[in-house]
PDB file of C-alpha atoms and ligand atoms in Angstrom:
ATOM      1  CA  MET M   1      -5.142 112.209  19.929  1.00 47.00           C
ATOM      2  CA  ASN M   2      -8.368 113.464  19.052  1.00 46.00           C
ATOM      3  CA  ASN M   3      -8.958 115.451  15.822  1.00 48.00           C
ATOM      4  CA  PRO M   4     -12.278 117.828  16.736  1.00 52.00           C
ATOM      5  CA  ASP M   5     -11.889 120.121  13.777  1.00 55.00           C
ATOM      6  CA  ASN M   6     -10.116 118.896  10.503  1.00 68.00           C
ATOM      7  CA  SER M   7     -11.200 121.642   8.213  1.00 82.00           C
ATOM      8  CA  TYR M   8      -7.920 123.664   8.419  1.00 94.00           C
ATOM      9  CA  VAL M   9      -4.555 121.901   7.755  1.00 95.00           C
ATOM     10  CA  LEU M  10      -2.890 124.729   9.860  1.00 96.00           C
ATOM     11  CA  GLU M  11      -4.431 127.469  12.345  1.00 96.00           C
ATOM     12  CA  CYS M  12      -2.945 129.792  14.508  1.00 95.00           C
ATOM     13  CA  GLN M  13      -4.776 132.015  17.010  1.00 97.00           C
ATOM     14  CA  GLY M  14      -3.057 135.025  18.660  1.00 97.00           C
ATOM     15  CA  VAL M  15       0.594 133.869  18.495  1.00 98.00           C
ATOM     16  CA  PHE M  16       3.236 135.502  19.908  1.00 98.00           C
ATOM     17  CA  LYS M  17       6.974 134.819  19.764  1.00 98.00           C
ATOM     18  CA  ASN M  18       9.533 136.570  21.575  1.00 97.00           C
ATOM     19  CA  PHE M  19      13.120 135.597  21.789  1.00 96.00           C
ATOM     20  CA  ILE M  20      15.515 136.372  24.755  1.00 91.00           C
ATOM     21  CA  ASP M  21      18.558 138.105  23.655  1.00 84.00           C
ATOM     22  CA  GLY M  22      20.866 138.843  26.888  1.00 87.00           C
ATOM     23  CA  LYS M  23      18.949 141.125  28.940  1.00 88.00           C
ATOM     24  CA  SER M  24      16.587 142.430  26.176  1.00 92.00           C
ATOM     25  CA  GLU M  25      13.564 140.580  24.748  1.00 93.00           C
ATOM     26  CA  LEU M  26      12.893 140.458  20.968  1.00 94.00           C
ATOM     27  CA  HIS M  27       9.354 140.734  20.008  1.00 95.00           C
ATOM     28  CA  VAL M  28       9.190 139.057  16.675  1.00 97.00           C
ATOM     29  CA  LEU M  29       5.529 137.987  16.288  1.00 98.00           C
ATOM     30  CA  SER M  30       2.985 139.967  18.290  1.00 97.00           C
ATOM     31  CA  GLY M  31      -0.554 138.119  17.724  1.00 96.00           C
ATOM     32  CA  ILE M  32      -0.640 136.218  14.585  1.00 97.00           C
ATOM     33  CA  SER M  33      -3.810 134.723  13.538  1.00 96.00           C
ATOM     34  CA  MET M  34      -4.399 132.902  10.417  1.00 95.00           C
ATOM     35  CA  GLN M  35      -6.114 129.638   8.953  1.00 95.00           C
ATOM     36  CA  ILE M  36      -4.840 127.774   5.708  1.00 96.00           C
ATOM     37  CA  LYS M  37      -7.399 125.784   4.318  1.00 94.00           C
ATOM     38  CA  ARG M  38      -6.760 122.059   2.764  1.00 93.00           C
ATOM     39  CA  GLY M  39      -4.973 122.263  -0.697  1.00 93.00           C
ATOM     40  CA  MET M  40      -4.304 125.827  -0.562  1.00 94.00           C
ATOM     41  CA  GLN M  41      -1.299 127.923  -2.173  1.00 95.00           C
ATOM     42  CA  VAL M  42      -0.118 130.500   0.109  1.00 96.00           C
ATOM     43  CA  ALA M  43       2.750 133.170   0.066  1.00 96.00           C
ATOM     44  CA  ILE M  44       4.071 134.593   2.857  1.00 97.00           C
ATOM     45  CA  MET M  45       5.787 137.955   2.337  1.00 97.00           C
ATOM     46  CA  GLY M  46       7.845 140.476   4.500  1.00 96.00           C
ATOM     47  CA  ARG M  47      11.199 142.006   4.973  1.00 95.00           C
ATOM     48  CA  SER M  48      14.297 140.394   6.086  1.00 95.00           C
ATOM     49  CA  GLY M  49      13.944 140.037   9.814  1.00 95.00           C
ATOM     50  CA  SER M  50      10.126 140.352   9.869  1.00 96.00           C
ATOM     51  CA  GLY M  51       9.833 136.791  11.292  1.00 97.00           C
ATOM     52  CA  LYS M  52       8.793 134.667   8.430  1.00 96.00           C
ATOM     53  CA  SER M  53      11.048 131.740   8.895  1.00 95.00           C
ATOM     54  CA  THR M  54      10.059 132.054  12.700  1.00 96.00           C
ATOM     55  CA  LEU M  55       6.442 131.604  11.698  1.00 97.00           C
ATOM     56  CA  LEU M  56       7.068 128.861   9.446  1.00 96.00           C
ATOM     57  CA  GLN M  57       9.187 126.800  12.219  1.00 95.00           C
ATOM     58  CA  LEU M  58       5.991 127.389  14.868  1.00 96.00           C
ATOM     59  CA  LEU M  59       3.260 126.526  11.956  1.00 95.00           C
ATOM     60  CA  GLY M  60       5.303 123.132  11.348  1.00 94.00           C
ATOM     61  CA  GLY M  61       5.670 122.579  15.140  1.00 93.00           C
ATOM     62  CA  LEU M  62       9.590 122.812  14.898  1.00 93.00           C
ATOM     63  CA  ASP M  63       9.400 125.397  17.540  1.00 93.00           C
ATOM     64  CA  ARG M  64       6.739 126.500  20.217  1.00 93.00           C
ATOM     65  CA  PRO M  65       4.970 130.062  20.308  1.00 96.00           C
ATOM     66  CA  THR M  66       5.656 132.181  23.683  1.00 96.00           C
ATOM     67  CA  GLN M  67       1.646 132.499  23.440  1.00 97.00           C
ATOM     68  CA  GLY M  68      -1.004 131.700  21.450  1.00 97.00           C
ATOM     69  CA  ILE M  69      -2.419 128.597  19.554  1.00 97.00           C
ATOM     70  CA  ILE M  70      -1.106 126.496  16.798  1.00 97.00           C
ATOM     71  CA  LYS M  71      -3.264 123.674  15.344  1.00 96.00           C
ATOM     72  CA  ILE M  72      -2.007 121.285  12.932  1.00 95.00           C
ATOM     73  CA  ASN M  73      -4.822 119.473  11.324  1.00 94.00           C
ATOM     74  CA  GLY M  74      -6.973 120.603  13.990  1.00 94.00           C
ATOM     75  CA  ILE M  75      -4.948 119.354  16.898  1.00 94.00           C
ATOM     76  CA  ASN M  76      -3.752 121.906  19.312  1.00 95.00           C
ATOM     77  CA  ILE M  77       0.022 121.551  19.683  1.00 94.00           C
ATOM     78  CA  ASN M  78       0.255 122.975  23.224  1.00 90.00           C
ATOM     79  CA  SER M  79      -1.397 119.611  24.259  1.00 92.00           C
ATOM     80  CA  LEU M  80       0.952 117.157  22.871  1.00 95.00           C
ATOM     81  CA  SER M  81       4.348 115.819  24.208  1.00 95.00           C
ATOM     82  CA  GLU M  82       7.486 116.447  22.212  1.00 93.00           C
ATOM     83  CA  ALA M  83       7.250 113.018  21.145  1.00 93.00           C
ATOM     84  CA  GLU M  84       3.461 113.165  20.267  1.00 94.00           C
ATOM     85  CA  LEU M  85       4.097 116.519  18.361  1.00 94.00           C
ATOM     86  CA  GLY M  86       7.213 114.903  16.461  1.00 91.00           C
ATOM     87  CA  LYS M  87       4.874 112.027  15.346  1.00 90.00           C
ATOM     88  CA  LEU M  88       2.272 114.674  14.014  1.00 93.00           C
ATOM     89  CA  ARG M  89       4.946 116.614  12.662  1.00 92.00           C
ATOM     90  CA  ASN M  90       6.303 113.756  10.539  1.00 89.00           C
ATOM     91  CA  LYS M  91       2.881 112.426   9.537  1.00 89.00           C
ATOM     92  CA  SER M  92       1.394 115.979   8.363  1.00 94.00           C
ATOM     93  CA  ILE M  93       4.138 118.354   7.304  1.00 95.00           C
ATOM     94  CA  GLY M  94       6.768 118.586   4.865  1.00 93.00           C
ATOM     95  CA  PHE M  95       9.806 121.122   4.843  1.00 93.00           C
ATOM     96  CA  ILE M  96      11.628 122.794   2.115  1.00 92.00           C
ATOM     97  CA  TYR M  97      14.560 125.166   2.871  1.00 87.00           C
ATOM     98  CA  GLN M  98      16.174 127.650   0.844  1.00 82.00           C
ATOM     99  CA  PHE M  99      19.278 125.676   0.612  1.00 81.00           C
ATOM    100  CA  HIS M 100      18.315 122.197  -0.076  1.00 76.00           C
ATOM    101  CA  HIS M 101      19.913 120.294   2.773  1.00 89.00           C
ATOM    102  CA  LEU M 102      20.365 116.810   1.274  1.00 94.00           C
ATOM    103  CA  LEU M 103      22.508 114.354   2.512  1.00 96.00           C
ATOM    104  CA  PRO M 104      25.917 114.853   0.397  1.00 96.00           C
ATOM    105  CA  GLU M 105      26.627 111.235   0.935  1.00 97.00           C
ATOM    106  CA  PHE M 106      23.431 109.722  -0.418  1.00 97.00           C
ATOM    107  CA  THR M 107      22.237 109.448  -4.002  1.00 97.00           C
ATOM    108  CA  ALA M 108      19.077 111.558  -5.346  1.00 97.00           C
ATOM    109  CA  LEU M 109      17.030 108.598  -4.912  1.00 97.00           C
ATOM    110  CA  GLU M 110      17.823 107.561  -1.243  1.00 97.00           C
ATOM    111  CA  ASN M 111      17.725 111.387  -0.047  1.00 97.00           C
ATOM    112  CA  ILE M 112      14.129 111.221  -1.237  1.00 97.00           C
ATOM    113  CA  ALA M 113      13.476 108.234   0.411  1.00 97.00           C
ATOM    114  CA  MET M 114      15.194 109.168   3.738  1.00 95.00           C
ATOM    115  CA  PRO M 115      12.271 110.184   5.414  1.00 92.00           C
ATOM    116  CA  LEU M 116      10.529 107.064   5.016  1.00 94.00           C
ATOM    117  CA  LEU M 117      13.532 105.230   6.175  1.00 94.00           C
ATOM    118  CA  ILE M 118      13.632 107.430   9.058  1.00 90.00           C
ATOM    119  CA  ALA M 119       9.932 106.449   9.733  1.00 88.00           C
ATOM    120  CA  GLY M 120      10.898 102.901   9.364  1.00 91.00           C
ATOM    121  CA  LYS M 121       9.220 101.830   6.017  1.00 94.00           C
ATOM    122  CA  GLU M 122      10.821  98.691   4.502  1.00 97.00           C
ATOM    123  CA  PRO M 123      13.666 100.094   2.243  1.00 96.00           C
ATOM    124  CA  ARG M 124      12.470  98.273  -0.493  1.00 97.00           C
ATOM    125  CA  GLU M 125       8.969 100.066  -0.290  1.00 97.00           C
ATOM    126  CA  ALA M 126      10.691 103.638   0.490  1.00 97.00           C
ATOM    127  CA  LEU M 127      12.769 103.492  -2.629  1.00 97.00           C
ATOM    128  CA  LYS M 128       9.683 102.433  -4.612  1.00 97.00           C
ATOM    129  CA  VAL M 129       7.929 105.667  -3.399  1.00 96.00           C
ATOM    130  CA  ALA M 130      11.067 107.853  -4.094  1.00 97.00           C
ATOM    131  CA  ASP M 131      11.437 106.081  -7.758  1.00 96.00           C
ATOM    132  CA  GLU M 132       7.823 107.400  -8.485  1.00 94.00           C
ATOM    133  CA  LEU M 133       8.580 110.713  -7.016  1.00 94.00           C
ATOM    134  CA  LEU M 134      11.726 111.050  -9.081  1.00 94.00           C
ATOM    135  CA  VAL M 135       9.573 110.491 -12.312  1.00 93.00           C
ATOM    136  CA  LYS M 136       7.067 113.011 -11.015  1.00 90.00           C
ATOM    137  CA  ILE M 137       9.859 115.636 -10.975  1.00 92.00           C
ATOM    138  CA  GLY M 138      11.474 114.825 -14.204  1.00 92.00           C
ATOM    139  CA  LEU M 139      14.868 113.482 -12.699  1.00 94.00           C
ATOM    140  CA  GLN M 140      14.483 109.574 -13.019  1.00 94.00           C
ATOM    141  CA  ASP M 141      17.903 109.781 -15.048  1.00 96.00           C
ATOM    142  CA  ARG M 142      19.584 111.292 -12.040  1.00 96.00           C
ATOM    143  CA  ALA M 143      18.720 108.752  -9.623  1.00 96.00           C
ATOM    144  CA  THR M 144      22.168 107.506  -8.696  1.00 97.00           C
ATOM    145  CA  HIS M 145      23.423 111.135  -8.598  1.00 97.00           C
ATOM    146  CA  LYS M 146      24.894 112.314  -5.262  1.00 97.00           C
ATOM    147  CA  PRO M 147      23.961 116.040  -4.568  1.00 96.00           C
ATOM    148  CA  GLY M 148      27.326 117.311  -5.413  1.00 96.00           C
ATOM    149  CA  LYS M 149      26.802 116.199  -8.854  1.00 96.00           C
ATOM    150  CA  LEU M 150      23.389 117.728  -9.326  1.00 95.00           C
ATOM    151  CA  SER M 151      22.549 121.468 -10.483  1.00 92.00           C
ATOM    152  CA  GLY M 152      21.090 124.049  -7.878  1.00 90.00           C
ATOM    153  CA  GLY M 153      17.620 123.629  -9.574  1.00 91.00           C
ATOM    154  CA  GLU M 154      17.885 119.739  -9.698  1.00 93.00           C
ATOM    155  CA  ARG M 155      18.797 119.879  -6.000  1.00 93.00           C
ATOM    156  CA  GLN M 156      15.916 121.716  -5.136  1.00 91.00           C
ATOM    157  CA  ARG M 157      13.497 119.606  -7.118  1.00 92.00           C
ATOM    158  CA  ILE M 158      15.013 116.458  -5.208  1.00 95.00           C
ATOM    159  CA  ALA M 159      14.280 118.425  -1.927  1.00 94.00           C
ATOM    160  CA  ILE M 160      10.814 119.038  -3.118  1.00 93.00           C
ATOM    161  CA  ALA M 161      10.289 115.496  -3.720  1.00 94.00           C
ATOM    162  CA  ARG M 162      11.786 114.716  -0.324  1.00 95.00           C
ATOM    163  CA  SER M 163       9.295 116.645   1.329  1.00 93.00           C
ATOM    164  CA  LEU M 164       6.393 114.972  -0.528  1.00 93.00           C
ATOM    165  CA  ALA M 165       7.613 111.677   0.130  1.00 93.00           C
ATOM    166  CA  THR M 166       5.471 110.864   3.649  1.00 92.00           C
ATOM    167  CA  ASN M 167       2.377 112.361   1.489  1.00 91.00           C
ATOM    168  CA  PRO M 168       2.058 115.178   4.044  1.00 94.00           C
ATOM    169  CA  ASP M 169      -0.867 117.451   4.061  1.00 94.00           C
ATOM    170  CA  CYS M 170       0.984 120.506   4.208  1.00 95.00           C
ATOM    171  CA  VAL M 171       4.435 121.642   2.676  1.00 95.00           C
ATOM    172  CA  LEU M 172       6.204 124.567   4.540  1.00 96.00           C
ATOM    173  CA  ALA M 173       8.664 126.037   2.076  1.00 95.00           C
ATOM    174  CA  ASP M 174      11.180 128.875   3.336  1.00 95.00           C
ATOM    175  CA  GLU M 175      12.447 130.578   0.118  1.00 92.00           C
ATOM    176  CA  PRO M 176      12.578 127.423  -1.833  1.00 89.00           C
ATOM    177  CA  THR M 177      13.551 129.627  -5.222  1.00 88.00           C
ATOM    178  CA  GLY M 178      15.670 132.377  -3.342  1.00 85.00           C
ATOM    179  CA  ASN M 179      18.854 130.821  -4.349  1.00 82.00           C
ATOM    180  CA  LEU M 180      18.080 130.021  -8.097  1.00 85.00           C
ATOM    181  CA  ASP M 181      18.263 132.248 -11.190  1.00 87.00           C
ATOM    182  CA  ASP M 182      15.027 133.326 -12.488  1.00 88.00           C
ATOM    183  CA  GLU M 183      14.494 130.554 -15.036  1.00 88.00           C
ATOM    184  CA  THR M 184      15.179 127.596 -12.571  1.00 87.00           C
ATOM    185  CA  ALA M 185      13.111 129.464  -9.952  1.00 88.00           C
ATOM    186  CA  GLU M 186      10.137 129.154 -12.428  1.00 89.00           C
ATOM    187  CA  GLN M 187      10.912 125.716 -13.177  1.00 88.00           C
ATOM    188  CA  VAL M 188      11.101 125.027  -9.645  1.00 87.00           C
ATOM    189  CA  PHE M 189       7.732 126.920  -8.797  1.00 89.00           C
ATOM    190  CA  ALA M 190       5.944 125.467 -11.808  1.00 90.00           C
ATOM    191  CA  LEU M 191       6.704 121.987 -10.201  1.00 89.00           C
ATOM    192  CA  LEU M 192       5.261 122.975  -6.954  1.00 89.00           C
ATOM    193  CA  GLN M 193       2.135 123.945  -8.401  1.00 90.00           C
ATOM    194  CA  LYS M 194       2.025 121.202 -10.514  1.00 89.00           C
ATOM    195  CA  LEU M 195       2.217 118.939  -7.392  1.00 88.00           C
ATOM    196  CA  ASN M 196      -0.306 120.978  -5.363  1.00 90.00           C
ATOM    197  CA  SER M 197      -2.945 120.417  -8.026  1.00 89.00           C
ATOM    198  CA  GLU M 198      -1.905 116.828  -8.608  1.00 90.00           C
ATOM    199  CA  PHE M 199      -1.630 115.619  -4.613  1.00 89.00           C
ATOM    200  CA  GLY M 200      -3.966 118.245  -3.365  1.00 90.00           C
ATOM    201  CA  THR M 201      -1.179 119.169  -0.867  1.00 93.00           C
ATOM    202  CA  THR M 202      -1.100 122.504   0.678  1.00 95.00           C
ATOM    203  CA  PHE M 203       1.879 124.739   0.258  1.00 96.00           C
ATOM    204  CA  ILE M 204       2.985 127.582   2.427  1.00 96.00           C
ATOM    205  CA  ILE M 205       5.868 129.423   0.531  1.00 96.00           C
ATOM    206  CA  VAL M 206       7.912 132.093   1.906  1.00 95.00           C
ATOM    207  CA  THR M 207       8.960 134.302  -0.865  1.00 93.00           C
ATOM    208  CA  HIS M 208      10.483 137.997  -1.825  1.00 92.00           C
ATOM    209  CA  ASP M 209       9.297 137.620  -5.260  1.00 91.00           C
ATOM    210  CA  PRO M 210       5.941 139.213  -5.467  1.00 92.00           C
ATOM    211  CA  GLN M 211       5.211 137.982  -9.139  1.00 89.00           C
ATOM    212  CA  LEU M 212       5.454 134.353  -7.769  1.00 90.00           C
ATOM    213  CA  ALA M 213       3.475 135.083  -4.731  1.00 93.00           C
ATOM    214  CA  ALA M 214       0.720 136.745  -7.183  1.00 93.00           C
ATOM    215  CA  ARG M 215       0.251 133.391  -8.586  1.00 92.00           C
ATOM    216  CA  MET M 216      -0.594 131.777  -5.388  1.00 93.00           C
ATOM    217  CA  ASP M 217      -4.145 131.645  -3.941  1.00 94.00           C
ATOM    218  CA  HIS M 218      -3.406 133.810  -1.249  1.00 94.00           C
ATOM    219  CA  THR M 219      -0.801 136.249   0.067  1.00 95.00           C
ATOM    220  CA  PHE M 220       0.188 137.209   3.513  1.00 96.00           C
ATOM    221  CA  HIS M 221       2.449 140.199   4.561  1.00 97.00           C
ATOM    222  CA  LEU M 222       4.258 140.180   7.851  1.00 97.00           C
ATOM    223  CA  LYS M 223       4.838 143.588   9.115  1.00 96.00           C
ATOM    224  CA  ASP M 224       5.822 144.747  12.768  1.00 95.00           C
ATOM    225  CA  GLY M 225       4.867 141.159  14.160  1.00 96.00           C
ATOM    226  CA  LEU M 226       1.547 141.283  12.676  1.00 96.00           C
ATOM    227  CA  LEU M 227       0.074 139.879   9.320  1.00 93.00           C
ATOM    228  CA  VAL M 228      -1.574 142.114   6.644  1.00 86.00           C
ATOM    229  CA  SER M 229      -3.715 140.105   4.155  1.00 69.00           C
ATOM    230  CA  ASN M 230      -4.563 141.130   0.661  1.00 58.00           C
TER     231      ASN M 230
HETATM  232  N1  ATP H   1      16.588 131.717  17.848  1.00 67.30           N
HETATM  233  C1  ATP H   1      16.664 132.738  17.837  1.00 67.30           C
HETATM  234  N2  ATP H   1      17.129 133.596  18.751  1.00 67.30           N
HETATM  235  C2  ATP H   1      17.006 134.886  18.811  1.00 67.30           C
HETATM  236  N3  ATP H   1      16.620 135.670  17.778  1.00 67.30           N
HETATM  237  C3  ATP H   1      16.165 134.864  16.851  1.00 67.30           C
HETATM  238  C4  ATP H   1      16.027 133.750  16.603  1.00 67.30           C
HETATM  239  N4  ATP H   1      15.607 133.321  15.574  1.00 67.30           N
HETATM  240  C5  ATP H   1      15.148 134.432  14.934  1.00 67.30           C
HETATM  241  N5  ATP H   1      15.613 135.341  15.720  1.00 67.30           N
HETATM  242  C6  ATP H   1      15.467 136.981  15.316  1.00 67.30           C
HETATM  243  O1  ATP H   1      13.784 137.062  14.816  1.00 67.30           O
HETATM  244  C7  ATP H   1      13.803 138.065  13.940  1.00 67.30           C
HETATM  245  C8  ATP H   1      13.166 137.109  12.835  1.00 67.30           C
HETATM  246  O2  ATP H   1      13.978 136.351  12.170  1.00 67.30           O
HETATM  247  P1  ATP H   1      13.478 135.305  11.105  1.00 67.30           P
HETATM  248  O3  ATP H   1      14.559 134.543  10.391  1.00 67.30           O
HETATM  249  O4  ATP H   1      12.182 134.944  11.067  1.00 67.30           O
HETATM  250  O5  ATP H   1      13.080 136.449   9.760  1.00 67.30           O
HETATM  251  P2  ATP H   1      12.915 136.513   8.286  1.00 67.30           P
HETATM  252  O6  ATP H   1      11.752 137.129   7.852  1.00 67.30           O
HETATM  253  O7  ATP H   1      12.821 135.227   8.001  1.00 67.30           O
HETATM  254  O8  ATP H   1      13.986 136.781   7.457  1.00 67.30           O
HETATM  255  P3  ATP H   1      14.950 136.557   6.189  1.00 67.30           P
HETATM  256  O9  ATP H   1      14.006 137.272   5.363  1.00 67.30           O
HETATM  257  O10 ATP H   1      16.064 137.602   6.116  1.00 67.30           O
HETATM  258  O11 ATP H   1      15.091 135.216   6.004  1.00 67.30           O
HETATM  259  C9  ATP H   1      15.445 138.348  13.352  1.00 67.30           C
HETATM  260  O12 ATP H   1      15.470 139.642  13.823  1.00 67.30           O
HETATM  261  C10 ATP H   1      16.234 137.368  14.013  1.00 67.30           C
HETATM  262  O13 ATP H   1      17.373 137.987  14.354  1.00 67.30           O
HETATM  263 MG1   MG H   2      14.066 133.603   6.761  1.00 67.30          MG
END
């Protein structure tokens, strides 16, 4: 895989996404272009159903656009096979969801290590990385807790640590604080910002909270299938 232009972590040009729903076609994204520089903190806002999650899925290579170009680290994903795309995604992108999606039968430490174990890293090495991340998020005393025995905010912090385990260039977070009370949301958001400055990881965060968005480097608004920048 060649990598001609690496100055943007993520890029899309003229991206359309339609969903076929029975006989009708739903036009969700109608010509989105954006470029995300390395290390940026970017918010995506827009009303429910405007296509925010759809756009994140496309940017993260979890789905393909109906039309248009998506580049991850300068590589046009249209030119990749599913296997190549999977490899690029695992190496370059981390995901955080509104609901943590942690595995209930594994401990906090094991959950953080999971992406590394799946990638074939030695368990001892993977757990060492996970342990370091657990310290970074201030939850070292919860290492052996399973998700059911953690608070909502703690689970989300574990999910953040998990998204960083593979040291991705970019983390895509879909309403990571949407399910938390204000104070806990603030703690989780502050942690994301701390990790952004410490690791230089690019963060793209979907949020409904204008105050959180205002603290990011840049905010995009999705409206009628298009991005409005401010
Ligand atoms: N796989 C799919 N098949 C058909 N329609 C879909 C699919 N995924 C999303 N949609 C539709 O696309 C539109 C955009 O959905 P999306 O989940 O991206 O919105 P959103 O901006 O994330 O909303 P929310 O703020 O409620 O999470 C919605 O109308 C949704 O019903
Ligand atoms: Mg959504």
